Coordinates of C-alpha atoms and ligand atoms in Angstrom, one line a residue:
M1048 CA 3.3 3.0 -9.6
A1049 CA 6.1 0.6 -10.4
G1050 CA 5.5 -1.8 -13.3
E1051 CA 6.0 -4.9 -11.1
Q1052 CA 3.3 -3.8 -8.6
M1053 CA 0.9 -2.9 -11.4
D1054 CA 1.3 -6.4 -12.9
L1055 CA 0.5 -7.9 -9.5
F1056 CA -2.6 -5.9 -9.3
Q1057 CA -3.7 -7.1 -12.7
L1058 CA -3.2 -10.7 -11.6
A1059 CA -5.3 -10.2 -8.4
P1060 CA -8.6 -12.0 -8.7
E1061 CA -11.9 -10.2 -8.6
P1062 CA -13.9 -10.6 -5.4
A1063 CA -15.9 -13.9 -5.4
S1064 CA -19.2 -12.3 -4.6
P1065 CA -20.5 -8.8 -5.6
P1066 CA -21.4 -6.4 -2.8
V1067 CA -24.9 -6.5 -1.5
D1068 CA -26.5 -3.2 -2.3
Y1069 CA -27.1 -1.7 1.2
A1070 CA -28.3 1.8 0.9
S1071 CA -26.4 3.0 4.0
L1072 CA -24.0 1.9 6.7
D1073 CA -26.9 1.9 9.1
E1074 CA -28.7 -0.6 6.9
L1075 CA -25.5 -2.7 6.6
N1076 CA -25.0 -2.6 10.4
R1077 CA -28.5 -3.8 11.0
A1078 CA -28.0 -6.7 8.6
C1079 CA -24.7 -7.6 10.4
Q1080 CA -26.4 -7.6 13.8
T1081 CA -28.7 -10.5 12.9
C1082 CA -26.3 -12.3 10.5
Q1083 CA -26.5 -16.1 10.6
K1084 CA -24.4 -16.8 7.5
C1085 CA -21.7 -18.8 9.2
R1086 CA -20.9 -20.8 12.4
L1087 CA -19.4 -17.8 14.1
A1088 CA -22.9 -16.5 14.8
E1089 CA -23.3 -19.3 17.4
T1090 CA -20.3 -18.3 19.6
R1091 CA -20.2 -14.5 19.3
T1092 CA -21.2 -12.1 22.0
H1093 CA -21.4 -9.0 19.8
V1094 CA -21.1 -8.5 16.0
V1095 CA -18.2 -6.1 15.4
V1096 CA -18.8 -3.8 12.4
S1097 CA -16.7 -0.6 12.7
R1098 CA -15.5 2.3 14.7
G1099 CA -14.3 5.7 13.6
N1100 CA -15.5 8.1 11.0
P1101 CA -17.6 6.8 8.0
Q1102 CA -16.5 10.0 6.1
A1103 CA -12.8 9.3 6.6
S1104 CA -10.4 9.3 3.7
L1105 CA -8.5 6.4 5.3
M1106 CA -9.9 3.0 6.0
V1107 CA -8.1 0.3 8.0
I1108 CA -9.1 -3.3 7.5
G1109 CA -7.9 -5.8 10.1
E1110 CA -8.6 -9.5 10.4
A1111 CA -11.3 -10.4 13.0
P1112 CA -12.5 -9.3 16.4
G1113 CA -10.6 -10.6 19.4
Q1114 CA -11.9 -11.1 23.0
Q1115 CA -12.2 -7.4 23.9
E1116 CA -13.8 -6.6 20.5
D1117 CA -16.3 -9.4 21.0
E1118 CA -17.1 -8.1 24.5
T1119 CA -17.5 -4.4 23.4
G1120 CA -18.8 -4.7 19.8
L1121 CA -16.0 -2.4 18.6
P1122 CA -13.0 -3.3 16.4
F1123 CA -9.4 -2.8 17.6
V1124 CA -10.0 -1.8 21.2
G1125 CA -7.6 -4.4 22.8
K1126 CA -3.8 -4.1 23.0
A1127 CA -3.4 -4.4 19.2
G1128 CA -6.0 -1.6 18.8
Q1129 CA -4.2 0.6 21.2
L1130 CA -1.0 0.1 19.2
L1131 CA -2.9 0.9 16.0
D1132 CA -4.1 4.1 17.6
K1133 CA -0.6 5.1 18.5
I1134 CA 0.7 4.3 15.0
L1135 CA -1.9 6.5 13.5
A1136 CA -1.4 9.2 16.1
S1137 CA 2.3 9.3 15.2
V1138 CA 1.4 10.9 11.9
N1139 CA -1.3 13.0 13.4
L1140 CA -4.3 10.8 12.5
D1141 CA -6.9 10.4 15.1
S1142 CA -8.5 6.9 15.0
E1143 CA -12.0 8.3 15.7
R1144 CA -11.9 11.4 13.5
D1145 CA -9.6 10.6 10.6
V1146 CA -10.1 6.8 10.1
Y1147 CA -12.8 4.2 9.5
I1148 CA -11.7 0.9 11.1
C1149 CA -13.2 -2.5 10.4
N1150 CA -12.3 -6.1 9.9
V1151 CA -12.6 -8.8 7.2
I1152 CA -14.7 -10.9 9.7
K1153 CA -17.3 -9.4 11.9
C1154 CA -17.6 -12.1 14.5
R1155 CA -14.8 -13.5 16.8
P1156 CA -13.4 -16.8 15.7
P1157 CA -13.4 -19.0 18.9
G1158 CA -10.0 -18.8 20.7
N1159 CA -8.9 -16.2 18.1
R1160 CA -8.2 -19.0 15.5
N1161 CA -7.6 -17.9 11.9
P1162 CA -10.9 -17.4 10.0
E1163 CA -11.8 -20.3 7.7
P1164 CA -12.1 -19.5 4.0
D1165 CA -15.9 -20.1 4.1
E1166 CA -16.2 -17.6 6.9
V1167 CA -14.3 -15.0 4.9
A1168 CA -16.5 -15.7 1.9
A1169 CA -19.7 -15.4 4.0
C1170 CA -18.6 -12.1 5.5
K1171 CA -17.0 -10.5 2.4
P1172 CA -20.1 -8.9 1.0
Y1173 CA -20.3 -6.8 4.2
L1174 CA -16.7 -5.7 3.8
L1175 CA -17.2 -4.8 0.1
A1176 CA -20.3 -2.8 1.0
Q1177 CA -18.4 -1.0 3.7
I1178 CA -15.7 0.0 1.2
R1179 CA -18.3 1.2 -1.3
L1180 CA -20.3 3.2 1.3
V1181 CA -17.3 4.8 3.0
N1182 CA -15.5 5.3 -0.3
P1183 CA -12.1 6.1 1.2
K1184 CA -9.1 7.4 -0.7
I1185 CA -6.7 4.9 0.9
I1186 CA -7.1 1.4 2.4
L1187 CA -4.6 0.0 4.8
L1188 CA -4.7 -3.8 4.8
A1189 CA -3.4 -4.9 8.2
G1190 CA -2.1 -8.4 8.0
A1191 CA -2.3 -11.3 5.6
V1192 CA -6.0 -12.1 6.0
A1193 CA -7.0 -8.6 4.9
V1194 CA -4.5 -8.7 2.0
Q1195 CA -5.8 -12.0 0.8
A1196 CA -9.5 -11.0 1.2
I1197 CA -9.0 -7.8 -0.9
L1198 CA -6.0 -8.3 -3.2
G1199 CA -6.2 -12.1 -3.4
D1200 CA -2.4 -12.1 -2.9
K1201 CA -1.1 -15.0 -0.9
R1202 CA 2.5 -13.9 -0.5
G1203 CA 3.6 -13.2 3.0
I1204 CA 3.0 -9.8 4.4
T1205 CA 6.8 -9.3 4.9
K1206 CA 7.2 -9.5 1.0
I1207 CA 4.5 -7.0 0.1
R1208 CA 4.1 -4.6 3.0
G1209 CA 4.8 -1.0 2.2
Q1210 CA 3.9 -1.3 -1.5
W1211 CA 1.0 0.5 -3.2
F1212 CA -1.6 -1.6 -5.0
E1213 CA -4.5 -0.3 -6.9
W1214 CA -7.7 -2.2 -6.3
Q1215 CA -10.9 -1.1 -7.9
G1216 CA -9.7 2.5 -8.0
Y1217 CA -8.6 2.5 -4.4
A1218 CA -5.0 3.0 -3.3
C1219 CA -4.2 0.1 -1.0
M1220 CA -1.2 -0.6 1.2
P1221 CA -0.5 -3.9 3.0
V1222 CA 1.1 -3.3 6.4
F1223 CA 2.0 -5.5 9.3
H1224 CA -0.8 -6.4 11.7
P1225 CA -0.4 -4.5 15.0
A1226 CA -0.6 -7.8 16.9
F1227 CA 2.5 -8.9 15.0
L1228 CA 4.3 -5.7 16.1
L1229 CA 3.3 -6.5 19.7
R1230 CA 5.2 -9.8 19.4
N1231 CA 8.2 -8.0 17.7
P1232 CA 8.8 -4.9 19.8
S1233 CA 12.3 -4.1 18.6
R1234 CA 12.6 -0.6 17.1
E1235 CA 15.9 -1.2 15.4
V1236 CA 16.4 0.0 11.8
G1237 CA 14.9 -2.7 9.6
S1238 CA 12.7 -4.2 12.3
P1239 CA 8.9 -4.7 11.7
K1240 CA 8.2 -1.6 13.9
W1241 CA 10.7 0.5 12.1
L1242 CA 9.2 -0.7 8.7
M1243 CA 5.7 0.2 10.0
W1244 CA 7.0 3.7 10.8
Q1245 CA 8.2 4.0 7.2
D1246 CA 4.8 2.7 5.9
I1247 CA 2.6 5.0 7.9
Q1248 CA 4.6 8.0 6.9
A1249 CA 4.2 7.0 3.2
V1250 CA 0.4 6.7 3.9
R1251 CA 0.3 10.1 5.5
A1252 CA 2.1 11.7 2.5
R1253 CA -0.2 10.0 -0.1
L1254 CA -3.2 11.0 2.0
D1255 CA -2.1 14.6 2.0
Q1256 CA -1.6 14.4 -1.8
L1257 CA -5.0 12.8 -2.5
T1258 CA -7.0 15.0 -0.1
K1259 CA -5.4 18.2 -1.4
A1260 CA -6.0 17.2 -5.0
Ligands
LIG1696 N1 -7.2 -7.8 15.5 C1 -8.0 -7.5 14.4 O1 -7.6 -7.8 13.3 N2 -9.1 -6.8 14.6 C2 -9.5 -6.4 15.8 O2 -10.6 -5.8 15.8 C3 -8.8 -6.7 16.9 C4 -7.6 -7.4 16.8

């Protein structure tokens, strides 16, 4: 790992609250379903905890459910989710078999507004417990909300995407959020989509290394 990136990791703050000690993902899921820790409980249709494989070596953390996720109770099932599936499939990763997908926030913010800091803080113990229980080899942080929640790094995603960070023993890579890629569809060399293609190939290569080790 480059010296500069290691220093940044060391500067990243520890999570504000320790993970609650759920014994299993089922237990965690049950706790989420009845959660009333923040105002988003009043407006949600479904709590959105995860999809994919809890035994996967790769975990993707997004921001928060959108409308389709709120309707179905599953993360990343709308247009951004379909693009995420395609990005993963481009390196032969199946989003149900090879990946565990979740969000920082488990309930939809009304109108898809950005989550408030107190909402992130309220939901964070669930995310930390998910990481501990899934225990992936690699964590993809999709977008600035996920980067800030885990690494505590407030720099723009454009500055830090594609770099490896170590957080509590996990190899983490910030990447563009798929919704951002939908708004920037160019595939030219150097475009966000092209950069995502570089990043996902790097993830695939590291995953192969770590799972063969
Ligand atoms: N965007 C996210 O960050 N998460 C979802 O589940 C859907 C869209």
